[in-house]
Every structure is written in C-alpha cells, then in structure tokens.
GROMACS .gro file of C-alpha atoms in nm:
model
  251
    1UNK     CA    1   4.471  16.259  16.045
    2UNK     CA    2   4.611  16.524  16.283
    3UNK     CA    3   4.645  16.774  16.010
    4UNK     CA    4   4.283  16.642  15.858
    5UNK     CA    5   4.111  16.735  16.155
    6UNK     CA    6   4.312  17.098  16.237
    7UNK     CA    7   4.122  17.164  15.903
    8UNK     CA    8   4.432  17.266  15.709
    9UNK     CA    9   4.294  17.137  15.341
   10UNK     CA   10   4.612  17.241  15.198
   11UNK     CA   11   4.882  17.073  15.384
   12UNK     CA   12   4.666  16.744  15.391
   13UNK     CA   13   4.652  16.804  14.968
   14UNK     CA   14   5.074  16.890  14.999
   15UNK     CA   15   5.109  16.552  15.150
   16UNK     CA   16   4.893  16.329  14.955
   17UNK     CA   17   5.045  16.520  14.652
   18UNK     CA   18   5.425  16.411  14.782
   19UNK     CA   19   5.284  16.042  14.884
   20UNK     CA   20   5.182  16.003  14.484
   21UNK     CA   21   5.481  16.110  14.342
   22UNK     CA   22   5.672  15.897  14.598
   23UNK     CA   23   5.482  15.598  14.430
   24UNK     CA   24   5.525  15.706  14.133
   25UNK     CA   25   5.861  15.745  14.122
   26UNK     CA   26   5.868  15.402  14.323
   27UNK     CA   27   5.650  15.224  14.007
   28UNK     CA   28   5.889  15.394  13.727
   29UNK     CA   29   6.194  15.283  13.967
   30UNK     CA   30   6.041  14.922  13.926
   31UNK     CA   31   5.959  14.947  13.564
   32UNK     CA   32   6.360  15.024  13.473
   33UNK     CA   33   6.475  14.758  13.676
   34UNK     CA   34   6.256  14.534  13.482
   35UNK     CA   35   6.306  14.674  13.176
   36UNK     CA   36   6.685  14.649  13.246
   37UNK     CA   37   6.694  14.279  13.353
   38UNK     CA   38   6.460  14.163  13.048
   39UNK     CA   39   6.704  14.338  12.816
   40UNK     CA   40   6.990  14.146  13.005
   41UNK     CA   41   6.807  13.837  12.947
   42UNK     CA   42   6.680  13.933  12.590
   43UNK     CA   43   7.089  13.965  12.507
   44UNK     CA   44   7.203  13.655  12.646
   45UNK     CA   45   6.972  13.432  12.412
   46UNK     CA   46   7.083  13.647  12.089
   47UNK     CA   47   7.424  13.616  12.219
   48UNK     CA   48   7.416  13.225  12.217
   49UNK     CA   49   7.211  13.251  11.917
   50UNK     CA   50   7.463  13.437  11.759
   51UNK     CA   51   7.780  13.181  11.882
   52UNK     CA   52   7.573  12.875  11.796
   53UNK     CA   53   7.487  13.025  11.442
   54UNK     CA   54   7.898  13.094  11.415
   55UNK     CA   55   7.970  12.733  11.474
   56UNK     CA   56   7.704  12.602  11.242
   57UNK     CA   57   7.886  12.877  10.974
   58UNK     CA   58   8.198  12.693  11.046
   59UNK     CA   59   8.060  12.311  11.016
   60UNK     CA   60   7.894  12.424  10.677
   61UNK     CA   61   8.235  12.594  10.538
   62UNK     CA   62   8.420  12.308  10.636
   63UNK     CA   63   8.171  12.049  10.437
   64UNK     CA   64   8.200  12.248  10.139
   65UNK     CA   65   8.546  12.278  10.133
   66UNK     CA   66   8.608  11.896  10.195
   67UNK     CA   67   8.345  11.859   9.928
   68UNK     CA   68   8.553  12.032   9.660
   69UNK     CA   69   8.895  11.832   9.763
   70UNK     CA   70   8.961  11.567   9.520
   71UNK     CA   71   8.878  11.183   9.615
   72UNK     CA   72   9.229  10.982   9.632
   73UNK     CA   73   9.108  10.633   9.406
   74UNK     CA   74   9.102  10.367   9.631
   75UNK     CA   75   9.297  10.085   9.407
   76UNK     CA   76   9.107   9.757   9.515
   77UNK     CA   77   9.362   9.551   9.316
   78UNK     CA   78   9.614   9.471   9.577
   79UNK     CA   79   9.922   9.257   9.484
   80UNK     CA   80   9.802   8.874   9.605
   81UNK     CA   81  10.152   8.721   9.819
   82UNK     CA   82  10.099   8.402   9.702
   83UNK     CA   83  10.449   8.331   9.873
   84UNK     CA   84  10.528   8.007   9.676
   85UNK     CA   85  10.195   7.818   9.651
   86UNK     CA   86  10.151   7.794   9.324
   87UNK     CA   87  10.525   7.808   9.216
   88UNK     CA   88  10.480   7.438   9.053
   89UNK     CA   89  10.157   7.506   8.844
   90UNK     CA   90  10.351   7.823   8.762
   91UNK     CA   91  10.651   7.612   8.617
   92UNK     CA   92  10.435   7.359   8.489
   93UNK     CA   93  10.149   7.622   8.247
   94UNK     CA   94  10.383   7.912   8.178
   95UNK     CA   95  10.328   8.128   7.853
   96UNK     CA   96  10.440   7.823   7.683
   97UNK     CA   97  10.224   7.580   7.800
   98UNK     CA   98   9.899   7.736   7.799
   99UNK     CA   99   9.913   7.957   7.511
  100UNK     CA  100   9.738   8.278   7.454
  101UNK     CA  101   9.432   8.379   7.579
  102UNK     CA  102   9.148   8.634   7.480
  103UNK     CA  103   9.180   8.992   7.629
  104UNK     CA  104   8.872   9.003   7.821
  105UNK     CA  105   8.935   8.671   7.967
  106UNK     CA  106   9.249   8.774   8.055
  107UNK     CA  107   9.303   8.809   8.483
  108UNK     CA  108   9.628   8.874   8.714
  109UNK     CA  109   9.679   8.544   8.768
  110UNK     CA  110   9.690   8.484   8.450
  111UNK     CA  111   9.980   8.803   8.421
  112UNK     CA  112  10.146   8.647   8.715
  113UNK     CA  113  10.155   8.298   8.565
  114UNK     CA  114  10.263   8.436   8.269
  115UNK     CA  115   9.924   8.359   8.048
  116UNK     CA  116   9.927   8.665   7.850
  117UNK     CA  117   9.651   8.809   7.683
  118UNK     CA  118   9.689   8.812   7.248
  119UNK     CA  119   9.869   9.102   7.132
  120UNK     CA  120  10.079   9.182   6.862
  121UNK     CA  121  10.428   9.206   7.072
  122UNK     CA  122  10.583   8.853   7.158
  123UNK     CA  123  10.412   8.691   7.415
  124UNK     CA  124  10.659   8.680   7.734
  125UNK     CA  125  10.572   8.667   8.135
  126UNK     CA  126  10.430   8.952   8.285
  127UNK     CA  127  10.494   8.794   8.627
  128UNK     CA  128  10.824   8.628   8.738
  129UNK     CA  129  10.943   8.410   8.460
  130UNK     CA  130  10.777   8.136   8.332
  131UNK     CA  131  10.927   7.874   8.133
  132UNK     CA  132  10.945   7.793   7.809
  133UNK     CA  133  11.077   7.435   7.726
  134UNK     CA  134  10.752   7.285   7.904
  135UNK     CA  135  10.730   6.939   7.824
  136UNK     CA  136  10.428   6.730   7.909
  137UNK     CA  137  10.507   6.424   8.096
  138UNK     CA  138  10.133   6.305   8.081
  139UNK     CA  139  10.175   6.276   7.689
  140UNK     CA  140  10.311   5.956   7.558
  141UNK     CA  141  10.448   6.138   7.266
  142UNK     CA  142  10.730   6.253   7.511
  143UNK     CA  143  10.807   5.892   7.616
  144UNK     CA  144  11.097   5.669   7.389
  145UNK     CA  145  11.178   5.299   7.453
  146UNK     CA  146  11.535   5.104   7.318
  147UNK     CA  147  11.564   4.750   7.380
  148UNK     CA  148  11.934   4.726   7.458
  149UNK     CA  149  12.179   4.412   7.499
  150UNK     CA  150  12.450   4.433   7.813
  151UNK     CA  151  12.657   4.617   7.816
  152UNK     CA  152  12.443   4.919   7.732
  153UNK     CA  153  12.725   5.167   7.697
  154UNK     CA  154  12.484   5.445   7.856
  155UNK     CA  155  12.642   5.650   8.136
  156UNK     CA  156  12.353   5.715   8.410
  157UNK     CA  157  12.327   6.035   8.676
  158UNK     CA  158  12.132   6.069   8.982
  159UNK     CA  159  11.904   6.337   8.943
  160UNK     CA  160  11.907   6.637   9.253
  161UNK     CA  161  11.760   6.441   9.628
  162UNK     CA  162  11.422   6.671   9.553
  163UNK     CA  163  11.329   6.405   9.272
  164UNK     CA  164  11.542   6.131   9.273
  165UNK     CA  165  11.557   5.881   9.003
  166UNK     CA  166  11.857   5.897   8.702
  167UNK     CA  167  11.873   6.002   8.361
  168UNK     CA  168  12.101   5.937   8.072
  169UNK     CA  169  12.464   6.161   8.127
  170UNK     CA  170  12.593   6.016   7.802
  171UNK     CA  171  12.653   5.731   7.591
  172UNK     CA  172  12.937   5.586   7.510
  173UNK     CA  173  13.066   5.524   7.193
  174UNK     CA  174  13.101   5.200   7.002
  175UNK     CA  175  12.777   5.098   7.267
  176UNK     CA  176  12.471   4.928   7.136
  177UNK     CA  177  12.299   5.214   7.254
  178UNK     CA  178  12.509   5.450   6.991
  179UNK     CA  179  12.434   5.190   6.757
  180UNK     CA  180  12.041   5.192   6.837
  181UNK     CA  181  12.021   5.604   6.844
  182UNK     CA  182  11.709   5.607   7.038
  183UNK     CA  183  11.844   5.784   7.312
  184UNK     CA  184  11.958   6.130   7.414
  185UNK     CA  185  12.192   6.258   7.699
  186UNK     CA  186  11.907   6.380   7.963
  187UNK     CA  187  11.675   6.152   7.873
  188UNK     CA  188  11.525   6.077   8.229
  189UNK     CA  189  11.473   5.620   8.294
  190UNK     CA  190  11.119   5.561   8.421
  191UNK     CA  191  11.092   5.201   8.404
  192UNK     CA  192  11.295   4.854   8.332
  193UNK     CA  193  11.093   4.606   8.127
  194UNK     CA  194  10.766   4.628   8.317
  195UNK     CA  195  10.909   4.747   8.654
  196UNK     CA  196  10.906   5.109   8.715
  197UNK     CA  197  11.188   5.295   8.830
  198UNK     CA  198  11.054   5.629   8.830
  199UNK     CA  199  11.210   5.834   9.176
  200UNK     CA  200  11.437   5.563   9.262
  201UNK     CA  201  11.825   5.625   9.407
  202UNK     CA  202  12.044   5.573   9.243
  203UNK     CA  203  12.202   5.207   9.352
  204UNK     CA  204  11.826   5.054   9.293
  205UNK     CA  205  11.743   5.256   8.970
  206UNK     CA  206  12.102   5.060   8.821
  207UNK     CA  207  12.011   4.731   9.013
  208UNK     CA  208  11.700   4.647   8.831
  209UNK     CA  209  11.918   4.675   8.502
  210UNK     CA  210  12.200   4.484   8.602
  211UNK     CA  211  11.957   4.225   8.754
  212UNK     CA  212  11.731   4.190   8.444
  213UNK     CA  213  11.760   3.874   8.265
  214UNK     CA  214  11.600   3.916   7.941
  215UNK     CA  215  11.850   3.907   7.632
  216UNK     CA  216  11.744   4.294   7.532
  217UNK     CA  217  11.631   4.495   7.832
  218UNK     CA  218  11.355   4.754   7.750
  219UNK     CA  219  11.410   5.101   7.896
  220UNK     CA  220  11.155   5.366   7.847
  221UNK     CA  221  11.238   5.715   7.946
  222UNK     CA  222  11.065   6.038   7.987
  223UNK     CA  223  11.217   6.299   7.704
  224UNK     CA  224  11.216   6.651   7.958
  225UNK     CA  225  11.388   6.798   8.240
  226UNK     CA  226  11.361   6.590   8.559
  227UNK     CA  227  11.112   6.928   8.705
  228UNK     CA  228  10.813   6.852   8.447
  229UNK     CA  229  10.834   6.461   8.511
  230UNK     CA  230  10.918   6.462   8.934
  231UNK     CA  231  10.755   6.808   9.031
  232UNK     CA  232  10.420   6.948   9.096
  233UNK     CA  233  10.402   6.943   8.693
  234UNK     CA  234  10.454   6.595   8.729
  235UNK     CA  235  10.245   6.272   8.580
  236UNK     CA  236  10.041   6.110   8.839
  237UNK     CA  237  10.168   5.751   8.968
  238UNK     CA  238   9.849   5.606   8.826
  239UNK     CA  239   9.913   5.702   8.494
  240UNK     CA  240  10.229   5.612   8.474
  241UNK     CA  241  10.154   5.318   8.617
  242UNK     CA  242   9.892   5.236   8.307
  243UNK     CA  243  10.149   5.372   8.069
  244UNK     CA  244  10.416   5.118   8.166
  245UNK     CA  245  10.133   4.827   8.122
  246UNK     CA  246  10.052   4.946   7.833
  247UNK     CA  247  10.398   4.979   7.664
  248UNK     CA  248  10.494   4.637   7.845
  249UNK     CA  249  10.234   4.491   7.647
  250UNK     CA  250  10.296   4.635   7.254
  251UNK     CA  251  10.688   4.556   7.350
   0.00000   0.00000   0.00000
C-alpha cells in the first residue's frame, strides 16, 4: 500500500512479481509431495500384488506336482482275525468236505476255509490246514451196529475231557466181537440197545453194558474221529436221538 501510494509502479510490479513466484513455487512444492506420496502408495499395492501373486505361483506348482506323484493303491482287502470263531466249521467243511467250487464264486473265506476254487493243480488249503478224513456224523452210512454176547472181548478208551464218551482201543482175540468183525479199533460207542451213551465218562459209558440184560447187547458206534462226532462238526442231539429210535426199532 505504502509503496502503491509513493507512486513507485515498479517496485509495487517487483513485489507482486516475487509474491507469484512464491506461490508458485509453493503449488509445485505441493504437487511433488503429492505426486511422491501417491507413488508411495501406488508401490505398496503392486508390492502386495506382486507377494500375493508369488504365493498363489507356489500353491499352483505344488498342485501340479502332487498331481503327477503316483497314487499308492489303497488294498481294501484286509486280512479278517477271525481269532478262532469259526475253527470248528473250519474242521468240519475243509477242502474235503465241501468240494470244489466255481472260480467266480470263489471268496477268502472260502481260501481260508480251504474251499478252493477248480483248477488243474490238486486242490489243497489255501488257509491254515483243513482236513481231509472228514467224516459225516449226520450220515447213517457212517454208523455200524454188532449184537454181541458177554464177554465182548472189546477193549474201550475214554476219549480226551473236551468230548467225553469211549471208543473201541482194540479187540481181543478169540472174542465174539473178533468173531462178528463188525467192529474197528476207533470206532467211537454212541448208544447201548436203545439208551444212548454218546459223551458219557467213562465208568457210566461201561455201566450201561455191564448192566444190560438182553442175551446179545446191541452197540452202535459212530465210524470217525471223536472231533467230527463231539465237536462243532458234530450231529445234533435230536438227530441222534431219532437215529437211535430208529435203529432200536429195525434191530
């Protein structure tokens, strides 16, 4: 104002000329600093762009290689522990009881019972082994009956305390039993005339014979090994029980 009104055009022009730069320089100042932090902030989102696009790089080489790595088989066909349950049925239907069967019907249990599948090699157990010498004690074909006069001459045994009962140990000679020739050494006694002795000790299994009265006692016996007539192979008490009857009756 002062130098306005002294009339001195060219110092007012000097400072209004300064004042503009001044801003000017204030307004580029401003820009940079603008300029500057936008940049900063413009580099920070391509820098987490850039470390979030790494990872994903990472994730997706990963994939593929765990794509290309062989798949172990799973085998689904675990080994059953069956631990004893079916170790009768086993000794009972082994490869000799139950014959062959058809490939395609062919399962493990049927390997593990020994139930082969037809093929041209012998057929043998592909489990533990199962036997051979299976003898049917539900089959009346396996059954022989002597009527014997005292004394028999036959020389009994007590079969193991699991079954119980007594077989035929040997006969002796001279005996009506040698001179019948029905029986066999190991020929297991199931009943006495029409009483059964099937699983009885010893003492009892004798005392029925020794306490019989008829002239010729009838003995029927089981023709197998004690395990097929007393085990889980076994006939069922009510079929021996009819079998007895019946051979009571056509004696």
């Amino acid at each position: 104002t002062d130098v306005a009104q002294s009339g001195n055009s060219e110092v007012f022009r000097r400072h209004r000329d300064h004042a503009a730069a001044l801003h000017a320089i204030v307004v580029v100042a401003s820009r940079r600093l603008i300029v500057k932090q936008y940049r900063a902030f413009l580099y920070t989102i391509y820098a987490t762009i850039m470390k979030s696009s790494s990872i994903l790089v990472a994730a997706a080489t990963t994939s593929c290689a765990n794509a290309f790595v062989p798949v172990q088989p799973v085998n689904s066909r675990t080994p059953l522990a069956l631990n004893g349950l079916f170790d009768g049925v086993k000794e009972a239907f082994g490869s000799g009881g139950m014959g062959e069967l058809e490939g395609d019907r062919e399962t493990p249990i049927d390997r593990w019972m020994g139930w082969n599948a037809k093929s041209d090699k012998p057929m043998e157990a592909m489990g533990s082994k199962a036997p051979t010498d299976f003898v049917d004690s539900m089959d009346t074909k396996n059954y022989v009956t002597a009527s014997l006069t005292k004394p028999m001459g036959i020389v009994f045994e007590e079969n193991d305390a699991e079954f119980g009962g007594i077989f035929v140990l040997d006969i002796s000679e001279g005996s009506s039993a040698e001179s019948d020739g029905t029986l066999k050494p190991g020929d297991q006694l199931v009943s006495v005339g029409d009483s059964k002795v099937y699983g009885l000790p010893f003492e009892e299994a004798l005392g029925t014979i020794i306490d019989s009265t008829e002239e010729k006692v009838s003995l029927t016996f089981f023709r197998g090994p004690s395990k097929f007539l007393y085990g889980a192979a076994g006939a069922s008490q009510e079929w021996l029980d009819s079998f007895i009857k019946e051979a009571k009756v056509e004696a």
